[in-house]
PDB file of C-alpha atoms in Angstrom:
ATOM      1  CA  MET A  14      49.983 -30.771 -13.304  1.00  0.00           C
ATOM      2  CA  LEU A  15      48.692 -33.625 -15.425  1.00  0.00           C
ATOM      3  CA  PRO A  16      45.216 -34.890 -14.514  1.00  0.00           C
ATOM      4  CA  ALA A  17      43.796 -38.408 -14.597  1.00  0.00           C
ATOM      5  CA  TRP A  18      42.327 -40.043 -17.686  1.00  0.00           C
ATOM      6  CA  LYS A  19      39.015 -38.165 -17.700  1.00  0.00           C
ATOM      7  CA  GLY A  20      40.735 -34.803 -17.959  1.00  0.00           C
ATOM      8  CA  ILE A  21      40.794 -31.885 -15.538  1.00  0.00           C
ATOM      9  CA  ASP A  22      38.936 -33.047 -12.443  1.00  0.00           C
ATOM     10  CA  ASP A  23      38.305 -32.007  -8.853  1.00  0.00           C
ATOM     11  CA  GLU A  24      41.327 -33.918  -7.551  1.00  0.00           C
ATOM     12  CA  ALA A  25      43.654 -31.958  -9.853  1.00  0.00           C
ATOM     13  CA  LYS A  26      41.922 -28.666  -9.037  1.00  0.00           C
ATOM     14  CA  THR A  27      42.186 -29.287  -5.288  1.00  0.00           C
ATOM     15  CA  ALA A  28      45.855 -30.246  -5.580  1.00  0.00           C
ATOM     16  CA  ALA A  29      46.575 -27.126  -7.648  1.00  0.00           C
ATOM     17  CA  ALA A  30      44.842 -24.932  -5.064  1.00  0.00           C
ATOM     18  CA  ASP A  31      46.815 -26.631  -2.271  1.00  0.00           C
ATOM     19  CA  LEU A  32      50.068 -26.023  -4.144  1.00  0.00           C
ATOM     20  CA  GLU A  33      49.228 -22.352  -4.510  1.00  0.00           C
ATOM     21  CA  LYS A  34      48.662 -22.163  -0.740  1.00  0.00           C
ATOM     22  CA  GLN A  35      52.240 -23.465  -0.397  1.00  0.00           C
ATOM     23  CA  GLY A  36      53.496 -20.599  -2.567  1.00  0.00           C
ATOM     24  CA  TYR A  37      53.807 -22.458  -5.871  1.00  0.00           C
ATOM     25  CA  VAL A  38      52.272 -21.461  -9.194  1.00  0.00           C
ATOM     26  CA  ALA A  39      50.131 -24.366 -10.396  1.00  0.00           C
ATOM     27  CA  PHE A  40      49.015 -25.019 -13.964  1.00  0.00           C
ATOM     28  CA  ILE A  41      46.766 -27.934 -14.937  1.00  0.00           C
ATOM     29  CA  ALA A  42      47.431 -29.103 -18.483  1.00  0.00           C
ATOM     30  CA  ASP A  43      44.434 -29.971 -20.650  1.00  0.00           C
ATOM     31  CA  ILE A  44      46.100 -32.785 -22.577  1.00  0.00           C
ATOM     32  CA  TYR A  45      43.022 -33.687 -24.623  1.00  0.00           C
ATOM     33  CA  GLY A  46      42.234 -30.142 -25.757  1.00  0.00           C
ATOM     34  CA  GLU A  47      39.270 -27.923 -25.026  1.00  0.00           C
ATOM     35  CA  GLY A  48      35.954 -29.730 -25.260  1.00  0.00           C
ATOM     36  CA  ASN A  49      37.539 -33.160 -25.731  1.00  0.00           C
ATOM     37  CA  VAL A  50      36.574 -34.731 -22.426  1.00  0.00           C
ATOM     38  CA  PRO A  51      36.019 -38.507 -22.266  1.00  0.00           C
ATOM     39  CA  LYS A  52      32.401 -39.173 -21.329  1.00  0.00           C
ATOM     40  CA  ASP A  53      32.955 -42.486 -19.557  1.00  0.00           C
ATOM     41  CA  ASN A  54      35.638 -44.936 -18.465  1.00  0.00           C
ATOM     42  CA  GLU A  55      35.530 -46.776 -21.791  1.00  0.00           C
ATOM     43  CA  SER A  56      36.276 -43.667 -23.855  1.00  0.00           C
ATOM     44  CA  ALA A  57      38.845 -42.505 -21.278  1.00  0.00           C
ATOM     45  CA  ALA A  58      40.615 -45.872 -21.489  1.00  0.00           C
ATOM     46  CA  LYS A  59      40.658 -45.681 -25.288  1.00  0.00           C
ATOM     47  CA  THR A  60      42.093 -42.152 -25.358  1.00  0.00           C
ATOM     48  CA  ALA A  61      44.625 -42.776 -22.591  1.00  0.00           C
ATOM     49  CA  GLY A  62      45.582 -46.039 -24.292  1.00  0.00           C
ATOM     50  CA  PHE A  63      46.316 -44.150 -27.503  1.00  0.00           C
ATOM     51  CA  TYR A  64      48.733 -41.830 -25.699  1.00  0.00           C
ATOM     52  CA  LYS A  65      50.345 -44.658 -23.767  1.00  0.00           C
ATOM     53  CA  LYS A  66      51.060 -46.438 -27.053  1.00  0.00           C
ATOM     54  CA  ASP A  67      52.033 -43.252 -28.917  1.00  0.00           C
ATOM     55  CA  TYR A  68      54.165 -41.901 -26.086  1.00  0.00           C
ATOM     56  CA  ALA A  69      55.839 -39.356 -28.407  1.00  0.00           C
ATOM     57  CA  ALA A  70      52.438 -37.705 -28.993  1.00  0.00           C
ATOM     58  CA  TYR A  71      51.864 -37.589 -25.220  1.00  0.00           C
ATOM     59  CA  GLN A  72      55.312 -36.086 -24.657  1.00  0.00           C
ATOM     60  CA  LYS A  73      54.549 -33.479 -27.347  1.00  0.00           C
ATOM     61  CA  ARG A  74      51.283 -32.491 -25.632  1.00  0.00           C
ATOM     62  CA  ILE A  75      53.081 -32.147 -22.311  1.00  0.00           C
ATOM     63  CA  SER A  76      55.842 -30.122 -23.973  1.00  0.00           C
ATOM     64  CA  LEU A  77      53.249 -27.716 -25.423  1.00  0.00           C
ATOM     65  CA  ALA A  78      51.726 -27.294 -21.948  1.00  0.00           C
ATOM     66  CA  LEU A  79      55.179 -26.523 -20.529  1.00  0.00           C
ATOM     67  CA  GLU A  80      55.728 -23.898 -23.243  1.00  0.00           C
ATOM     68  CA  GLN A  81      52.412 -22.273 -22.308  1.00  0.00           C
ATOM     69  CA  LEU A  82      53.422 -22.296 -18.656  1.00  0.00           C
ATOM     70  CA  LYS A  83      56.704 -20.546 -19.475  1.00  0.00           C
ATOM     71  CA  LYS A  84      54.860 -17.963 -21.597  1.00  0.00           C
ATOM     72  CA  ASN A  85      52.846 -17.176 -18.472  1.00  0.00           C
ATOM     73  CA  GLY A  86      55.994 -16.376 -16.505  1.00  0.00           C
ATOM     74  CA  ALA A  87      57.149 -19.670 -15.016  1.00  0.00           C
ATOM     75  CA  ILE A  88      60.865 -19.865 -14.281  1.00  0.00           C
ATOM     76  CA  PRO A  89      62.205 -22.630 -16.553  1.00  0.00           C
ATOM     77  CA  GLU A  90      64.647 -23.931 -13.923  1.00  0.00           C
ATOM     78  CA  LYS A  91      61.854 -24.244 -11.347  1.00  0.00           C
ATOM     79  CA  ILE A  92      59.287 -26.413 -13.137  1.00  0.00           C
ATOM     80  CA  ALA A  93      58.122 -29.811 -11.909  1.00  0.00           C
ATOM     81  CA  VAL A  94      55.416 -32.100 -13.273  1.00  0.00           C
ATOM     82  CA  ILE A  95      52.933 -33.827 -10.977  1.00  0.00           C
ATOM     83  CA  GLY A  96      50.526 -36.335 -12.455  1.00  0.00           C
ATOM     84  CA  TYR A  97      47.672 -38.502 -11.241  1.00  0.00           C
ATOM     85  CA  CYS A  98      46.835 -41.843 -12.887  1.00  0.00           C
ATOM     86  CA  PHE A  99      47.142 -41.206 -16.661  1.00  0.00           C
ATOM     87  CA  GLY A 100      48.873 -37.974 -15.667  1.00  0.00           C
ATOM     88  CA  GLY A 101      51.288 -39.978 -13.521  1.00  0.00           C
ATOM     89  CA  THR A 102      52.199 -41.891 -16.653  1.00  0.00           C
ATOM     90  CA  GLY A 103      52.747 -38.517 -18.312  1.00  0.00           C
ATOM     91  CA  ALA A 104      54.998 -37.392 -15.478  1.00  0.00           C
ATOM     92  CA  LEU A 105      57.276 -40.367 -16.148  1.00  0.00           C
ATOM     93  CA  GLU A 106      57.093 -39.696 -19.894  1.00  0.00           C
ATOM     94  CA  SER A 107      58.250 -36.135 -19.185  1.00  0.00           C
ATOM     95  CA  ALA A 108      61.417 -37.582 -17.668  1.00  0.00           C
ATOM     96  CA  ARG A 109      61.830 -40.233 -20.354  1.00  0.00           C
ATOM     97  CA  GLY A 110      61.366 -37.598 -23.057  1.00  0.00           C
ATOM     98  CA  LYS A 111      63.952 -35.309 -21.470  1.00  0.00           C
ATOM     99  CA  LEU A 112      61.450 -32.468 -21.210  1.00  0.00           C
ATOM    100  CA  PRO A 113      62.872 -29.380 -19.472  1.00  0.00           C
ATOM    101  CA  VAL A 114      61.662 -30.022 -15.922  1.00  0.00           C
ATOM    102  CA  VAL A 115      63.581 -30.361 -12.667  1.00  0.00           C
ATOM    103  CA  GLY A 116      61.524 -33.221 -11.289  1.00  0.00           C
ATOM    104  CA  VAL A 117      58.406 -35.323 -11.715  1.00  0.00           C
ATOM    105  CA  VAL A 118      55.935 -36.929  -9.335  1.00  0.00           C
ATOM    106  CA  SER A 119      53.927 -39.898 -10.602  1.00  0.00           C
ATOM    107  CA  ILE A 120      50.955 -40.544  -8.307  1.00  0.00           C
ATOM    108  CA  HIS A 121      49.343 -43.953  -8.948  1.00  0.00           C
ATOM    109  CA  GLY A 122      50.460 -43.748 -12.560  1.00  0.00           C
ATOM    110  CA  SER A 123      51.075 -46.590 -14.954  1.00  0.00           C
ATOM    111  CA  ILE A 124      54.786 -47.148 -14.459  1.00  0.00           C
ATOM    112  CA  GLY A 125      55.404 -49.766 -17.124  1.00  0.00           C
ATOM    113  CA  LYS A 126      56.731 -49.022 -20.570  1.00  0.00           C
ATOM    114  CA  ASP A 127      57.120 -51.064 -23.711  1.00  0.00           C
ATOM    115  CA  GLN A 128      60.329 -53.009 -23.158  1.00  0.00           C
ATOM    116  CA  SER A 129      61.262 -52.586 -26.814  1.00  0.00           C
ATOM    117  CA  ARG A 130      61.856 -48.911 -26.050  1.00  0.00           C
ATOM    118  CA  PRO A 131      65.479 -48.233 -25.182  1.00  0.00           C
ATOM    119  CA  SER A 132      66.298 -46.940 -21.713  1.00  0.00           C
ATOM    120  CA  GLU A 133      68.304 -43.738 -21.790  1.00  0.00           C
ATOM    121  CA  ALA A 134      70.026 -41.480 -19.289  1.00  0.00           C
ATOM    122  CA  ILE A 135      67.515 -39.602 -17.132  1.00  0.00           C
ATOM    123  CA  SER A 136      68.563 -36.335 -15.509  1.00  0.00           C
ATOM    124  CA  THR A 137      65.155 -35.411 -14.076  1.00  0.00           C
ATOM    125  CA  LYS A 138      64.589 -36.203 -10.397  1.00  0.00           C
ATOM    126  CA  ILE A 139      61.772 -38.722  -9.977  1.00  0.00           C
ATOM    127  CA  LEU A 140      59.301 -39.577  -7.225  1.00  0.00           C
ATOM    128  CA  VAL A 141      56.870 -42.438  -7.843  1.00  0.00           C
ATOM    129  CA  GLU A 142      54.007 -42.813  -5.363  1.00  0.00           C
ATOM    130  CA  ASN A 143      52.669 -46.308  -5.879  1.00  0.00           C
ATOM    131  CA  PRO A 144      49.678 -47.912  -4.118  1.00  0.00           C
ATOM    132  CA  ALA A 145      50.545 -51.423  -2.948  1.00  0.00           C
ATOM    133  CA  GLU A 146      47.278 -52.891  -4.241  1.00  0.00           C
ATOM    134  CA  ASP A 147      47.177 -51.231  -7.672  1.00  0.00           C
ATOM    135  CA  LYS A 148      46.090 -54.023 -10.014  1.00  0.00           C
ATOM    136  CA  GLY A 149      47.326 -51.988 -12.981  1.00  0.00           C
ATOM    137  CA  VAL A 150      50.941 -52.281 -11.825  1.00  0.00           C
ATOM    138  CA  THR A 151      52.488 -55.736 -12.007  1.00  0.00           C
ATOM    139  CA  PRO A 152      55.621 -56.885 -10.171  1.00  0.00           C
ATOM    140  CA  GLU A 153      57.249 -56.997 -13.613  1.00  0.00           C
ATOM    141  CA  ASP A 154      56.326 -53.321 -14.214  1.00  0.00           C
ATOM    142  CA  TYR A 155      57.836 -52.424 -10.854  1.00  0.00           C
ATOM    143  CA  ASN A 156      61.056 -54.360 -11.480  1.00  0.00           C
ATOM    144  CA  ASN A 157      61.373 -52.962 -14.999  1.00  0.00           C
ATOM    145  CA  LEU A 158      60.992 -49.409 -13.689  1.00  0.00           C
ATOM    146  CA  VAL A 159      63.704 -49.981 -11.085  1.00  0.00           C
ATOM    147  CA  LYS A 160      65.997 -51.350 -13.804  1.00  0.00           C
ATOM    148  CA  GLU A 161      65.149 -48.457 -16.141  1.00  0.00           C
ATOM    149  CA  MET A 162      65.901 -45.884 -13.442  1.00  0.00           C
ATOM    150  CA  ASN A 163      69.157 -47.578 -12.443  1.00  0.00           C
ATOM    151  CA  ASP A 164      70.271 -48.061 -16.048  1.00  0.00           C
ATOM    152  CA  GLY A 165      69.479 -44.389 -16.711  1.00  0.00           C
ATOM    153  CA  LYS A 166      71.465 -43.302 -13.626  1.00  0.00           C
ATOM    154  CA  ALA A 167      68.379 -41.406 -12.474  1.00  0.00           C
ATOM    155  CA  ASP A 168      67.898 -39.724  -9.093  1.00  0.00           C
ATOM    156  CA  TRP A 169      64.745 -41.642  -8.229  1.00  0.00           C
ATOM    157  CA  GLN A 170      62.615 -43.033  -5.451  1.00  0.00           C
ATOM    158  CA  ILE A 171      59.500 -45.172  -5.224  1.00  0.00           C
ATOM    159  CA  ILE A 172      57.258 -45.016  -2.185  1.00  0.00           C
ATOM    160  CA  THR A 173      54.682 -47.781  -1.890  1.00  0.00           C
ATOM    161  CA  TYR A 174      51.599 -47.130   0.229  1.00  0.00           C
ATOM    162  CA  ALA A 175      50.097 -49.990   2.243  1.00  0.00           C
ATOM    163  CA  ASN A 176      46.427 -50.934   2.002  1.00  0.00           C
ATOM    164  CA  SER A 177      45.999 -48.653  -1.002  1.00  0.00           C
ATOM    165  CA  LYS A 178      44.327 -49.277  -4.342  1.00  0.00           C
ATOM    166  CA  HIS A 179      44.710 -47.392  -7.616  1.00  0.00           C
ATOM    167  CA  THR A 180      42.745 -44.205  -6.836  1.00  0.00           C
ATOM    168  CA  PHE A 181      43.732 -44.001  -3.169  1.00  0.00           C
ATOM    169  CA  THR A 182      44.325 -40.222  -3.283  1.00  0.00           C
ATOM    170  CA  ASP A 183      40.930 -39.269  -4.748  1.00  0.00           C
ATOM    171  CA  PRO A 184      38.351 -38.375  -2.063  1.00  0.00           C
ATOM    172  CA  LYS A 185      35.543 -39.213  -4.519  1.00  0.00           C
ATOM    173  CA  SER A 186      36.809 -42.751  -5.087  1.00  0.00           C
ATOM    174  CA  PRO A 187      35.506 -45.734  -3.102  1.00  0.00           C
ATOM    175  CA  ASP A 188      39.194 -46.688  -2.794  1.00  0.00           C
ATOM    176  CA  TYR A 189      40.162 -43.408  -1.098  1.00  0.00           C
ATOM    177  CA  ASN A 190      42.588 -43.947   1.775  1.00  0.00           C
ATOM    178  CA  ALA A 191      42.746 -40.689   3.736  1.00  0.00           C
ATOM    179  CA  VAL A 192      45.790 -41.633   5.817  1.00  0.00           C
ATOM    180  CA  MET A 193      47.882 -42.753   2.858  1.00  0.00           C
ATOM    181  CA  ALA A 194      46.648 -39.904   0.664  1.00  0.00           C
ATOM    182  CA  LYS A 195      47.852 -37.416   3.277  1.00  0.00           C
ATOM    183  CA  ARG A 196      51.218 -39.155   3.486  1.00  0.00           C
ATOM    184  CA  ALA A 197      51.568 -39.146  -0.293  1.00  0.00           C
ATOM    185  CA  TRP A 198      50.774 -35.423  -0.439  1.00  0.00           C
ATOM    186  CA  ASN A 199      53.314 -34.700   2.308  1.00  0.00           C
ATOM    187  CA  HIS A 200      55.919 -36.709   0.380  1.00  0.00           C
ATOM    188  CA  THR A 201      55.089 -34.672  -2.735  1.00  0.00           C
ATOM    189  CA  LEU A 202      55.538 -31.385  -0.871  1.00  0.00           C
ATOM    190  CA  LEU A 203      58.826 -32.545   0.661  1.00  0.00           C
ATOM    191  CA  PHE A 204      60.106 -33.546  -2.785  1.00  0.00           C
ATOM    192  CA  LEU A 205      59.079 -30.199  -4.314  1.00  0.00           C
ATOM    193  CA  LYS A 206      60.722 -28.298  -1.479  1.00  0.00           C
ATOM    194  CA  GLU A 207      63.965 -30.159  -2.131  1.00  0.00           C
ATOM    195  CA  ILE A 208      64.076 -29.863  -5.930  1.00  0.00           C
ATOM    196  CA  LEU A 209      62.682 -26.341  -6.303  1.00  0.00           C
ATOM    197  CA  LYS A 210      64.617 -24.647  -3.490  1.00  0.00           C
TER     198      LYS A 210
END
């Protein structure tokens, strides 16, 4: 699991605990490294912005987390990446970088990518959970993602949640939407059940 831009938070911890109740082994990746936690939104935006621009560095960090997960006994053919916000961006980068995962779930992640980057074949199954009122996702981002997925012959789906803003799944956010958050989680579980069977 890849957390939001401030690092490992309660939303990621709760999701990991819920996954374990479903019988999965959950591992939250500390992308920034021990002790390197952004103190505020400004520093989080700067750090996340660095990794969004240097996507290869982000993919490398995710790859190292996957290696650690496998060292702890994870079955390589049964690994999926779930990410929230900045982590949702990382989930898509896992697929774009051809990291060894069966599927990815991007939950209110930044779905756009630099259009100068080539689109390649994508074999990872993809679920994007997108809030309809996320100001960080433009119609152009959405259309470009659809084109990227189709050009890459990916097995993909995007679910858009009505009346939902960027952090709609986080109970601590003023934009929390309990109904849509529950639906998104149920869609995540259904996707995992399908790809990890």
